[in-house]
PDB file of C-alpha atoms in Angstrom:
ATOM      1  CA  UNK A   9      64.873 165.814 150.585  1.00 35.00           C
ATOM      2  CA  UNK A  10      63.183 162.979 148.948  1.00 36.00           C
ATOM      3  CA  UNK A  11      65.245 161.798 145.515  1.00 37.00           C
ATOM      4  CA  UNK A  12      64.181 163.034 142.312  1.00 39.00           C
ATOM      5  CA  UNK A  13      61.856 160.513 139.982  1.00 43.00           C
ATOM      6  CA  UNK A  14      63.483 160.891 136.295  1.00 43.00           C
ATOM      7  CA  UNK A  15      59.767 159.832 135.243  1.00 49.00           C
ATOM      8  CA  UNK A  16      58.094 163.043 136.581  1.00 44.00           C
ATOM      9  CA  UNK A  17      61.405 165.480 136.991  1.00 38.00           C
ATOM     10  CA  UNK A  18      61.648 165.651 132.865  1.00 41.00           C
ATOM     11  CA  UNK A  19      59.247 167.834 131.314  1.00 36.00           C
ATOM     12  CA  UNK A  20      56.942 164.620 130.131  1.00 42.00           C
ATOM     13  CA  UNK A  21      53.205 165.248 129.184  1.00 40.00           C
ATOM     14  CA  UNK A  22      51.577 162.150 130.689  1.00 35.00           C
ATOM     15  CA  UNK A  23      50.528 159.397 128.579  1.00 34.00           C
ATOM     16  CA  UNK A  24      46.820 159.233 128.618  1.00 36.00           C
ATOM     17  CA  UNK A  25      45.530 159.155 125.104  1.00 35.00           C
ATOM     18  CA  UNK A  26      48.824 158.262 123.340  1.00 35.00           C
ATOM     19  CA  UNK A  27      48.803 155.184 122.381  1.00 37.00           C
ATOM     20  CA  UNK A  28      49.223 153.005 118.907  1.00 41.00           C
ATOM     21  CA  UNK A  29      46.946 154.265 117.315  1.00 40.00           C
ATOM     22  CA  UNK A  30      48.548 157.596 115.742  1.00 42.00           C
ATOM     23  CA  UNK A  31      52.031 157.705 113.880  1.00 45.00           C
ATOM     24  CA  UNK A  32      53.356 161.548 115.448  1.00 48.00           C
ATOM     25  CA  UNK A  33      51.925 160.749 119.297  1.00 56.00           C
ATOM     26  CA  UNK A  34      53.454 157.180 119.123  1.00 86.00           C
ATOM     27  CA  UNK A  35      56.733 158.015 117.816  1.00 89.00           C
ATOM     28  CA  UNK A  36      56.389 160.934 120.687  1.00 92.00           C
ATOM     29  CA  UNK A  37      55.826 158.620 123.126  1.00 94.00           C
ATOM     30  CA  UNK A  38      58.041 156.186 122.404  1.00 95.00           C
ATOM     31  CA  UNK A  39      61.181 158.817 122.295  1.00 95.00           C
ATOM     32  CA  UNK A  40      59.881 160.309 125.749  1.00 96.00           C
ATOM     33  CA  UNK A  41      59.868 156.893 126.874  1.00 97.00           C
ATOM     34  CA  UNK A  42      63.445 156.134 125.739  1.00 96.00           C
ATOM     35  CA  UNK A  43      64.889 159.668 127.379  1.00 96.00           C
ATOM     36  CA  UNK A  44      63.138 158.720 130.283  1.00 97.00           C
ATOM     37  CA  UNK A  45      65.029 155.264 130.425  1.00 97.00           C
ATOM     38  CA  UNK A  46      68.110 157.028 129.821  1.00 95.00           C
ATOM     39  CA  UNK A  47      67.797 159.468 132.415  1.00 96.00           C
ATOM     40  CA  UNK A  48      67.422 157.019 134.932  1.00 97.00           C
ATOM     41  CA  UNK A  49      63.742 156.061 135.294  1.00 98.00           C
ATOM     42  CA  UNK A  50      62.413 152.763 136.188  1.00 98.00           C
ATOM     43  CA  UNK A  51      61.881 151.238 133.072  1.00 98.00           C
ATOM     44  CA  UNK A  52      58.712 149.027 133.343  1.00 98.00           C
ATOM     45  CA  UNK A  53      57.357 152.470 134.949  1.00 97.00           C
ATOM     46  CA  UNK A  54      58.492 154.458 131.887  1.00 97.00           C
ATOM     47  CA  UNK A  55      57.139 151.793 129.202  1.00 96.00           C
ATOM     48  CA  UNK A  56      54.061 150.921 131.168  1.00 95.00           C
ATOM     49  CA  UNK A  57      53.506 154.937 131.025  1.00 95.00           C
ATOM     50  CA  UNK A  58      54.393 155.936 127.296  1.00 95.00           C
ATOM     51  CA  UNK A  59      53.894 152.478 125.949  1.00 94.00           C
ATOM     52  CA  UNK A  60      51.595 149.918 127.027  1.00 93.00           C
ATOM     53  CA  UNK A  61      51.717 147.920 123.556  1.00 93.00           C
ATOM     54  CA  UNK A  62      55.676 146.878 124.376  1.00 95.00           C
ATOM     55  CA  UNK A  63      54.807 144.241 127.415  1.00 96.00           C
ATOM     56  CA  UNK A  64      51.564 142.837 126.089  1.00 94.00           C
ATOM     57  CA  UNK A  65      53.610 142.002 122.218  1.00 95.00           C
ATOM     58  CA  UNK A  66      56.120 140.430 124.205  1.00 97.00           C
ATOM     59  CA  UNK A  67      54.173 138.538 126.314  1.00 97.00           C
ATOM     60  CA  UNK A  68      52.606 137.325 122.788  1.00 96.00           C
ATOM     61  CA  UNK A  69      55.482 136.810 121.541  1.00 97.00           C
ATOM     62  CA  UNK A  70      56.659 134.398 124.706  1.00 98.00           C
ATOM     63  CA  UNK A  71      53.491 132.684 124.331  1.00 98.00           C
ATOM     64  CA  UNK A  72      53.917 131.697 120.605  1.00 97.00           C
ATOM     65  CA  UNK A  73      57.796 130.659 121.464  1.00 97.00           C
ATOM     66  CA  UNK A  74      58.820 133.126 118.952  1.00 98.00           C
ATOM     67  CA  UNK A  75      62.333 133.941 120.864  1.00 98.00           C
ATOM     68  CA  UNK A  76      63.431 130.612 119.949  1.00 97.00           C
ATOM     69  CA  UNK A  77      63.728 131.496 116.671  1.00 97.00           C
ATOM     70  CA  UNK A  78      66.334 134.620 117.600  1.00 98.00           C
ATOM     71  CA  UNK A  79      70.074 133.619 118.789  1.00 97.00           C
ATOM     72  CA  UNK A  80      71.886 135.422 121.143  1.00 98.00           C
ATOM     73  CA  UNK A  81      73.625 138.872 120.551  1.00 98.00           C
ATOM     74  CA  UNK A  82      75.968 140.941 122.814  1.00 97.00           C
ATOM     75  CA  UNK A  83      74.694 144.957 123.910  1.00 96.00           C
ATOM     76  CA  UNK A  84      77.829 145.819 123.333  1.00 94.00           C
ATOM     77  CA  UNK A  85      78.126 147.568 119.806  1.00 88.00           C
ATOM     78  CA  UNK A  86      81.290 146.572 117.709  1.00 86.00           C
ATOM     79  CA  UNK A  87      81.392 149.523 116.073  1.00 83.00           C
ATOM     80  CA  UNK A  88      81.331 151.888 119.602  1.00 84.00           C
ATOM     81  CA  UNK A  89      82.575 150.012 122.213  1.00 88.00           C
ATOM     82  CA  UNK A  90      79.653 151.341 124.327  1.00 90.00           C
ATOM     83  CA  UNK A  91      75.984 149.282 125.189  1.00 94.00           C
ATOM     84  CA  UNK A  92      73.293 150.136 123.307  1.00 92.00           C
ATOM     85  CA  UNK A  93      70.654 149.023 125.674  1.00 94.00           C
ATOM     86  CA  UNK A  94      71.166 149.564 129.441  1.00 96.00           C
ATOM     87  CA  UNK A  95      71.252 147.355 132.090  1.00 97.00           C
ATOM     88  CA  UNK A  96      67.772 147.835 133.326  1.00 98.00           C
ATOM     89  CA  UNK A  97      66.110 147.382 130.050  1.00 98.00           C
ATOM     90  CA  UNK A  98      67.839 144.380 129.169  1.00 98.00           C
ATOM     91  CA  UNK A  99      66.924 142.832 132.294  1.00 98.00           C
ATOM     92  CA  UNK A 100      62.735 144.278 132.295  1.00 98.00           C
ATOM     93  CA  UNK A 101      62.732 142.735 128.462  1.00 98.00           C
ATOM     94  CA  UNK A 102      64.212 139.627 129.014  1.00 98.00           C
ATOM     95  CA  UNK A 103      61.612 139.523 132.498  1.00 98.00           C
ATOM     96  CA  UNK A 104      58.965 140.090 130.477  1.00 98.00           C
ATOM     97  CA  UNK A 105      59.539 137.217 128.087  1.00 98.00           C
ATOM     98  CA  UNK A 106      60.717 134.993 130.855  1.00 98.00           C
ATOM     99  CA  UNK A 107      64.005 134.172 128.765  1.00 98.00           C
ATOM    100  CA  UNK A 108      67.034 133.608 131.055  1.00 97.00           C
ATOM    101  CA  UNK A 109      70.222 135.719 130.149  1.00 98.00           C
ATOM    102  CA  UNK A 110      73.451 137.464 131.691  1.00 97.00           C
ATOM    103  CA  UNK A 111      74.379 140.498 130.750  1.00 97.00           C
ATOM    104  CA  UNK A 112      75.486 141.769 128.144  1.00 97.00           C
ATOM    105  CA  UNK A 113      74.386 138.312 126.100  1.00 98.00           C
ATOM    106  CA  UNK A 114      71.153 138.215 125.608  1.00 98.00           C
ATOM    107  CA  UNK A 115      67.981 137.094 123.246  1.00 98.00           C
ATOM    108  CA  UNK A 116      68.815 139.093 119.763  1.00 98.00           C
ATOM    109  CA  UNK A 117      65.225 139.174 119.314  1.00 98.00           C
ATOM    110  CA  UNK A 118      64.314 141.435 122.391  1.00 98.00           C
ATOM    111  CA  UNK A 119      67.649 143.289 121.719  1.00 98.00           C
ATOM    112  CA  UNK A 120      67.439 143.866 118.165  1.00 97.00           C
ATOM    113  CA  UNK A 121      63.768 144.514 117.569  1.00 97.00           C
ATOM    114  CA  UNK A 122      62.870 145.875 120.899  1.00 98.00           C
ATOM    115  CA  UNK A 123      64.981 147.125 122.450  1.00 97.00           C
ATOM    116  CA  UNK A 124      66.418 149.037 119.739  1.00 96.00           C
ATOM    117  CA  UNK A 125      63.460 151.345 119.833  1.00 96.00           C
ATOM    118  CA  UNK A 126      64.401 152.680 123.258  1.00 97.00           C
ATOM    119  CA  UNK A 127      68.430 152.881 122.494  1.00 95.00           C
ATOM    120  CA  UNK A 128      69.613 156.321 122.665  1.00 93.00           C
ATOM    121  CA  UNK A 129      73.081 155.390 121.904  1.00 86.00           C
ATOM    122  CA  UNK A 130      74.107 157.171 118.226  1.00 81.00           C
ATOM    123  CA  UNK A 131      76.224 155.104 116.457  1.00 77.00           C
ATOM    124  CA  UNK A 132      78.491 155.327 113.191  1.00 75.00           C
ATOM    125  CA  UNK A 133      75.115 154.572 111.276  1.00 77.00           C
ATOM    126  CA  UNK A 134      72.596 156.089 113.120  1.00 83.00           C
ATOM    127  CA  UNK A 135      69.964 155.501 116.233  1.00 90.00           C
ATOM    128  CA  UNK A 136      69.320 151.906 115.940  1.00 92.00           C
ATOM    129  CA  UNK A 137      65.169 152.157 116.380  1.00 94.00           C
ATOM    130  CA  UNK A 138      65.734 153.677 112.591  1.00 92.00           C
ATOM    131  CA  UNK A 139      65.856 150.600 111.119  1.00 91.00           C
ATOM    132  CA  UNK A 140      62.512 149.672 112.037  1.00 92.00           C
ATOM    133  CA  UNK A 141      60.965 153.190 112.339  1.00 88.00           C
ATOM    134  CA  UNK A 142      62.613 155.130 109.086  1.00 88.00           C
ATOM    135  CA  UNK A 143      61.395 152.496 106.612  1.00 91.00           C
ATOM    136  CA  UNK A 144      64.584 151.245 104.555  1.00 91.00           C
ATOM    137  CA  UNK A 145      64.153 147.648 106.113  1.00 95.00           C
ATOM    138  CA  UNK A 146      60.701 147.611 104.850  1.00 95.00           C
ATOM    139  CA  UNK A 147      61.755 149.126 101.519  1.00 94.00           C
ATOM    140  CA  UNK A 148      63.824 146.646 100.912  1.00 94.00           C
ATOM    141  CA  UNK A 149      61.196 144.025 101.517  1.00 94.00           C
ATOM    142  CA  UNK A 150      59.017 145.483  99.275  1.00 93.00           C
ATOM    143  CA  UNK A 151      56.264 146.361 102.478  1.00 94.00           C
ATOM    144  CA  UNK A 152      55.065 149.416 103.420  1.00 92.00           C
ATOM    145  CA  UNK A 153      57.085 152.151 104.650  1.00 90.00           C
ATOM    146  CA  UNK A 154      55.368 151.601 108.324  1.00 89.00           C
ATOM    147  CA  UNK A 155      55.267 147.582 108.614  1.00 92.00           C
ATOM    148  CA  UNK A 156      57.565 147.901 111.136  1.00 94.00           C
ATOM    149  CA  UNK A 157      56.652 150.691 113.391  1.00 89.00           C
ATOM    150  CA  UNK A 158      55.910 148.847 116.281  1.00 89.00           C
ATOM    151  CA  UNK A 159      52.003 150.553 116.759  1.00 81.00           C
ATOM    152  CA  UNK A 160      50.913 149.236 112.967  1.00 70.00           C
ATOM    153  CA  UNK A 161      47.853 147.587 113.441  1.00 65.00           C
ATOM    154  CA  UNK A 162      48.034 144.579 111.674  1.00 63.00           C
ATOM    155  CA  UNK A 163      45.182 142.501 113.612  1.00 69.00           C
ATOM    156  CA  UNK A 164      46.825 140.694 116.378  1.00 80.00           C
ATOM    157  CA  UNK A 165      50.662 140.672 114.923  1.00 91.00           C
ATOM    158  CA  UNK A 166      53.461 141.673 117.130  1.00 95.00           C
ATOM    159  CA  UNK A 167      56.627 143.341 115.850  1.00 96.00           C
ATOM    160  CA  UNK A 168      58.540 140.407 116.428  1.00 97.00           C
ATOM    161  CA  UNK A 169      56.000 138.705 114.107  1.00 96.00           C
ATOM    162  CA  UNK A 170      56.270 140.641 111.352  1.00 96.00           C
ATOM    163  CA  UNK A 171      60.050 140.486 111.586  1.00 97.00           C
ATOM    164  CA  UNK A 172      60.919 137.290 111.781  1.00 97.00           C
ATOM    165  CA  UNK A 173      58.122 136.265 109.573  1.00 96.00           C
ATOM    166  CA  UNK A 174      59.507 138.694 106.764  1.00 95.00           C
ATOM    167  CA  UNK A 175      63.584 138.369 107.890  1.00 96.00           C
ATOM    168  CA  UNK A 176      64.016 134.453 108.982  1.00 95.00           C
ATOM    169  CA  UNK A 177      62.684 133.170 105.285  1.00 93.00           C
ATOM    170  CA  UNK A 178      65.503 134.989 103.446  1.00 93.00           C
ATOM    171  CA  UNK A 179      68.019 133.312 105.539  1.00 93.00           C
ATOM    172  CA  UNK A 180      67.254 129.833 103.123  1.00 85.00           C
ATOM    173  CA  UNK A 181      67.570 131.636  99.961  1.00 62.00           C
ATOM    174  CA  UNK A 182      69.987 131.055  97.851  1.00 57.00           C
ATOM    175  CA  UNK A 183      71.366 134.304  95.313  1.00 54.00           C
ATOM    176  CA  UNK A 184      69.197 134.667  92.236  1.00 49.00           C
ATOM    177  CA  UNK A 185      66.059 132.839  93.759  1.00 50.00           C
ATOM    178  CA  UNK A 186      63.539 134.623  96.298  1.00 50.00           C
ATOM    179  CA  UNK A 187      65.554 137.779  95.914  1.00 60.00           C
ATOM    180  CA  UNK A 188      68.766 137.903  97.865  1.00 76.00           C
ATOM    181  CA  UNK A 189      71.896 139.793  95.665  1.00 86.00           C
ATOM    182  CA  UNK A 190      74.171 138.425  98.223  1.00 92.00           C
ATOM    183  CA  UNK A 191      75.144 135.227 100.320  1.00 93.00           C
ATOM    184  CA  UNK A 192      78.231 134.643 102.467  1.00 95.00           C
ATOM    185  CA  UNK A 193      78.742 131.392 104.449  1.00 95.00           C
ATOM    186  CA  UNK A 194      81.334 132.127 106.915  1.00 96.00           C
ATOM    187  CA  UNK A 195      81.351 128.626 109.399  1.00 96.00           C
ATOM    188  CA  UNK A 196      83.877 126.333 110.992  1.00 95.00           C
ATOM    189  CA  UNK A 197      83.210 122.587 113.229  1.00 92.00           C
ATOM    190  CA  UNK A 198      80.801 124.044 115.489  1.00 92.00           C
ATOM    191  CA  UNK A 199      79.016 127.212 114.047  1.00 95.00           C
ATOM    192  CA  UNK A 200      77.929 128.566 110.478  1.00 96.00           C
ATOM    193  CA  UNK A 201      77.253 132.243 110.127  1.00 97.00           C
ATOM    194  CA  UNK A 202      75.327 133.026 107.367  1.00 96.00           C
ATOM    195  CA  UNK A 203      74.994 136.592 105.329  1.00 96.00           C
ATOM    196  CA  UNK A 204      72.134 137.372 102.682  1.00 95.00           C
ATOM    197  CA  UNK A 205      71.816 140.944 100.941  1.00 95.00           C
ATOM    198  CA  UNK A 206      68.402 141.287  99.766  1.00 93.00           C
ATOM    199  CA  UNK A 207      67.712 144.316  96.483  1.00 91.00           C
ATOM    200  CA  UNK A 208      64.960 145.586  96.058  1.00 92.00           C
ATOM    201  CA  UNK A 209      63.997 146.805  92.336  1.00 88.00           C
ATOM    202  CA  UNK A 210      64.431 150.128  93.364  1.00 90.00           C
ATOM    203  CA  UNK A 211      67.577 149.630  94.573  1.00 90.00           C
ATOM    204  CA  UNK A 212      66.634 149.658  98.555  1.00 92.00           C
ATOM    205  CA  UNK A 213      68.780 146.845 100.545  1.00 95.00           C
ATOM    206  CA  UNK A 214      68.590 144.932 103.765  1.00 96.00           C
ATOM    207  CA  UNK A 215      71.220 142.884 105.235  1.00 96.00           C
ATOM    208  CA  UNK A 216      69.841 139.695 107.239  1.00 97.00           C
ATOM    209  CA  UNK A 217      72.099 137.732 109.393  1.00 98.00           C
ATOM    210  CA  UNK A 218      71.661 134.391 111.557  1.00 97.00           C
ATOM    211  CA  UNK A 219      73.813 131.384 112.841  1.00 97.00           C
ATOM    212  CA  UNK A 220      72.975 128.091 112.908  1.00 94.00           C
ATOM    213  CA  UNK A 221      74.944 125.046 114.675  1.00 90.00           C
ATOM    214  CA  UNK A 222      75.540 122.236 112.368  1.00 83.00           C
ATOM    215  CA  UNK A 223      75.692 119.172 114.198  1.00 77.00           C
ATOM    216  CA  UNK A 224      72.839 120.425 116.281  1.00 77.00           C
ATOM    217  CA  UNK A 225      70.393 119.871 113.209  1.00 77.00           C
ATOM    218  CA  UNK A 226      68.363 123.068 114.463  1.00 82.00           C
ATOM    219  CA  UNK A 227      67.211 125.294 111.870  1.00 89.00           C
ATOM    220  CA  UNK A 228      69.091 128.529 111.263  1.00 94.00           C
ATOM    221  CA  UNK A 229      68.155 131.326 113.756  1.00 96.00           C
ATOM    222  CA  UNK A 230      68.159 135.115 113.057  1.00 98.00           C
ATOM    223  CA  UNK A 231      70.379 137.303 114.614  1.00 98.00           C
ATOM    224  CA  UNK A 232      69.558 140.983 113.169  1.00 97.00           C
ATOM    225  CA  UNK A 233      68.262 142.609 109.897  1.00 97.00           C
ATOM    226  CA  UNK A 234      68.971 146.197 109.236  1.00 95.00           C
ATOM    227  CA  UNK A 235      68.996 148.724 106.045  1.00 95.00           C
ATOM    228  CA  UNK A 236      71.989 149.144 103.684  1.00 92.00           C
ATOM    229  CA  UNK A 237      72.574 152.347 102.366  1.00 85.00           C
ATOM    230  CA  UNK A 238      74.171 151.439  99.212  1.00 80.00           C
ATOM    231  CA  UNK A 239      74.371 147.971  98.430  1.00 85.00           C
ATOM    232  CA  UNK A 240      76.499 148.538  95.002  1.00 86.00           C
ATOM    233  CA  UNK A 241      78.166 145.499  93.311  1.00 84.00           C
ATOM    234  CA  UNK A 242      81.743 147.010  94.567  1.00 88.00           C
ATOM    235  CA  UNK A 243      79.999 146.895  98.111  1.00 89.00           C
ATOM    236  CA  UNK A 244      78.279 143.472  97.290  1.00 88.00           C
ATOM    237  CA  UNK A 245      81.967 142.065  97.098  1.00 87.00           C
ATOM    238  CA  UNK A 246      83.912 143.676  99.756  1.00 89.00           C
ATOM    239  CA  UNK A 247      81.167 141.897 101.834  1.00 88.00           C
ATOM    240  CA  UNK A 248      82.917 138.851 101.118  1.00 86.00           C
ATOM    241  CA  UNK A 249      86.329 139.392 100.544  1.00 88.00           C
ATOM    242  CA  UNK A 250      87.341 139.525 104.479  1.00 89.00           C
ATOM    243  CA  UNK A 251      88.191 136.585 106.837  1.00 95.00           C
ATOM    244  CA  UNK A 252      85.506 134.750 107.993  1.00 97.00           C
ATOM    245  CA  UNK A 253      84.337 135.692 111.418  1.00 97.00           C
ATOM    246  CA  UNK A 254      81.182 136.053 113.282  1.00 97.00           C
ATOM    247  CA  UNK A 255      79.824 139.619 112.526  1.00 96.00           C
ATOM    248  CA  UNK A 256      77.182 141.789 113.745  1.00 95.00           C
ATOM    249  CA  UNK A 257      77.136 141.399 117.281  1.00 95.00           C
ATOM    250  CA  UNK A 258      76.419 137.758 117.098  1.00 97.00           C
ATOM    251  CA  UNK A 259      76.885 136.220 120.632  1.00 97.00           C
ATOM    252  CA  UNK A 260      78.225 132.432 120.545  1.00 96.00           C
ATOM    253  CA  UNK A 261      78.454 130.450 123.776  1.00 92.00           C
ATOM    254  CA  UNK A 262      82.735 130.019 123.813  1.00 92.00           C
ATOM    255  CA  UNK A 263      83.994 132.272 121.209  1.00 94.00           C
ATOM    256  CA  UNK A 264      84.902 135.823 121.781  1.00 92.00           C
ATOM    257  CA  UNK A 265      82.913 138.685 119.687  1.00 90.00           C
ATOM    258  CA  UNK A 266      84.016 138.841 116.202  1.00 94.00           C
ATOM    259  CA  UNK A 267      85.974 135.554 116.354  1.00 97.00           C
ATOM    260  CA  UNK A 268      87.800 133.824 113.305  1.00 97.00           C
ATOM    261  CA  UNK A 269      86.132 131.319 111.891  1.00 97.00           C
ATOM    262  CA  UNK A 270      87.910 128.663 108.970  1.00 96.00           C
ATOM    263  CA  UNK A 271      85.835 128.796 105.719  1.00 96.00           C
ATOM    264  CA  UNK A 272      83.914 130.875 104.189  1.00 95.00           C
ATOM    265  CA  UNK A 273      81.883 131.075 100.676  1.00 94.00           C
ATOM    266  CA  UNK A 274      80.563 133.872  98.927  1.00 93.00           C
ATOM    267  CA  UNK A 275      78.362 134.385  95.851  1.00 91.00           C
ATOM    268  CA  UNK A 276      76.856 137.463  94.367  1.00 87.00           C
ATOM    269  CA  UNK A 277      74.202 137.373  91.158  1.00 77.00           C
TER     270      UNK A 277
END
């Protein structure tokens, strides 16, 4: 008996006709793309099937050198112990892009913004595709509730475009200018971590975090953005009342996830 294809053995409508165009048959295809994945199917066969858009914006993305302005972040969530993104996926993404990596370190771009969409790991705070697809990211950017769905036409922008080109400028602000309610430095000789907390008037709140190496003279790189829930001023200071460390899945070449760092500096408007 031959083996069973995932792709064709789970009760998946082909593709034809479902592409980014429509919010309900995108979202469906993307999900019947990620259980595919997760069941074991190829996954350039699954994507290439369900969604065609995901390999052409990354190839775009390679092109315009945009994964040079993501660090590196581990699959491994802090929070659950478990990988969030497969083996096989990490490996077709980072292909695609022609980045070089070793699992489970790899590009935070592809991880976080890609990848994401096709995690079907649950954790404490959710699937991590809702970040993107439910809207609070955007919210708190003050965009529309669908910028980030990765099928919003928006001429010939990627998603990694519109993320980094709405995420990587908050990095520079400072609390009380350009909208951030929040700003912890955590750093020591070799790395600096840096937190902002952006508030939107209506109270919706996004959490940007990138890493920069100081002697290096590079620019600070992002790492991951994602929705908070609450972002109340008790909140606002627990955020900087623990030990500095590197947070958020943050990969850095030498230093063990979550390490200690030596200084820190926190401000809140």
């Amino acid at each position: 008996m031959q083996p069973t294809d995932p792709l064709s053995s789970l009760d998946i409508a082909a593709a034809e006709g479902v592409g980014p165009t429509g919010h309900g048959a995108s979202l469906d295809a993307l999900l019947r793309a990620s259980v595919a994945i997760a069941s074991g199917a190829d996954p350039a066969a699954a994507t290439a099937h369900f969604t065609p858009w995901l390999a052409a914006q990354v190839a775009a993305d390679a092109d315009a050198g945009r994964f040079a302005l993501w660090g590196e972040s581990t699959v491994i969530d802090e929070h659950s112990g478990t990988a969030v993104v497969g083996r096989p996926l990490f490996d077709l993404l980072h292909e695609l892009a022609g980045v070089r990596a070793v699992w489970p370190v790899g590009n935070a771009g592809l991880l976080h913004v890609y990848g994401y969409l096709f995690s079907e790991e649950k954790t404490p705070f959710g699937y991590k595709r809702e970040r993107w697809m439910g809207g609070g990211v955007a919210a708190a950017l003050d965009l529309p509730s669908e910028h980030f769905s990765p099928w919003t036409v928006h001429g010939t922008e990627t998603l990694l475009q519109r993320v980094t080109d709405a995420a990587l400028p908050r990095l520079g602000a400072e609390p009380g200018h350009a909208g951030p309610a929040a700003s912890v430095d955590e750093w020591d000789a070799a790395v600096l971590a840096r937190t902002r907390v952006v508030v939107a008037a209506d109270g919706s709140a996004a959490l940007v975090y990138g890493v920069r190496w100081p002697d290096s003279g590079a620019p600070m790189r992002l790492v991951t953005i994602f929705p908070v829930e609450a972002a109340s001023a008790e909140w606002l200071r627990a955020l900087g009342s623990g030990p500095p460390r590197l947070r958020y899945n943050v990969a850095v070449a030498g230093r063990e996830p979550g390490a200690a760092l030596r200084h820190t500096r926190f401000a809140v408007r």
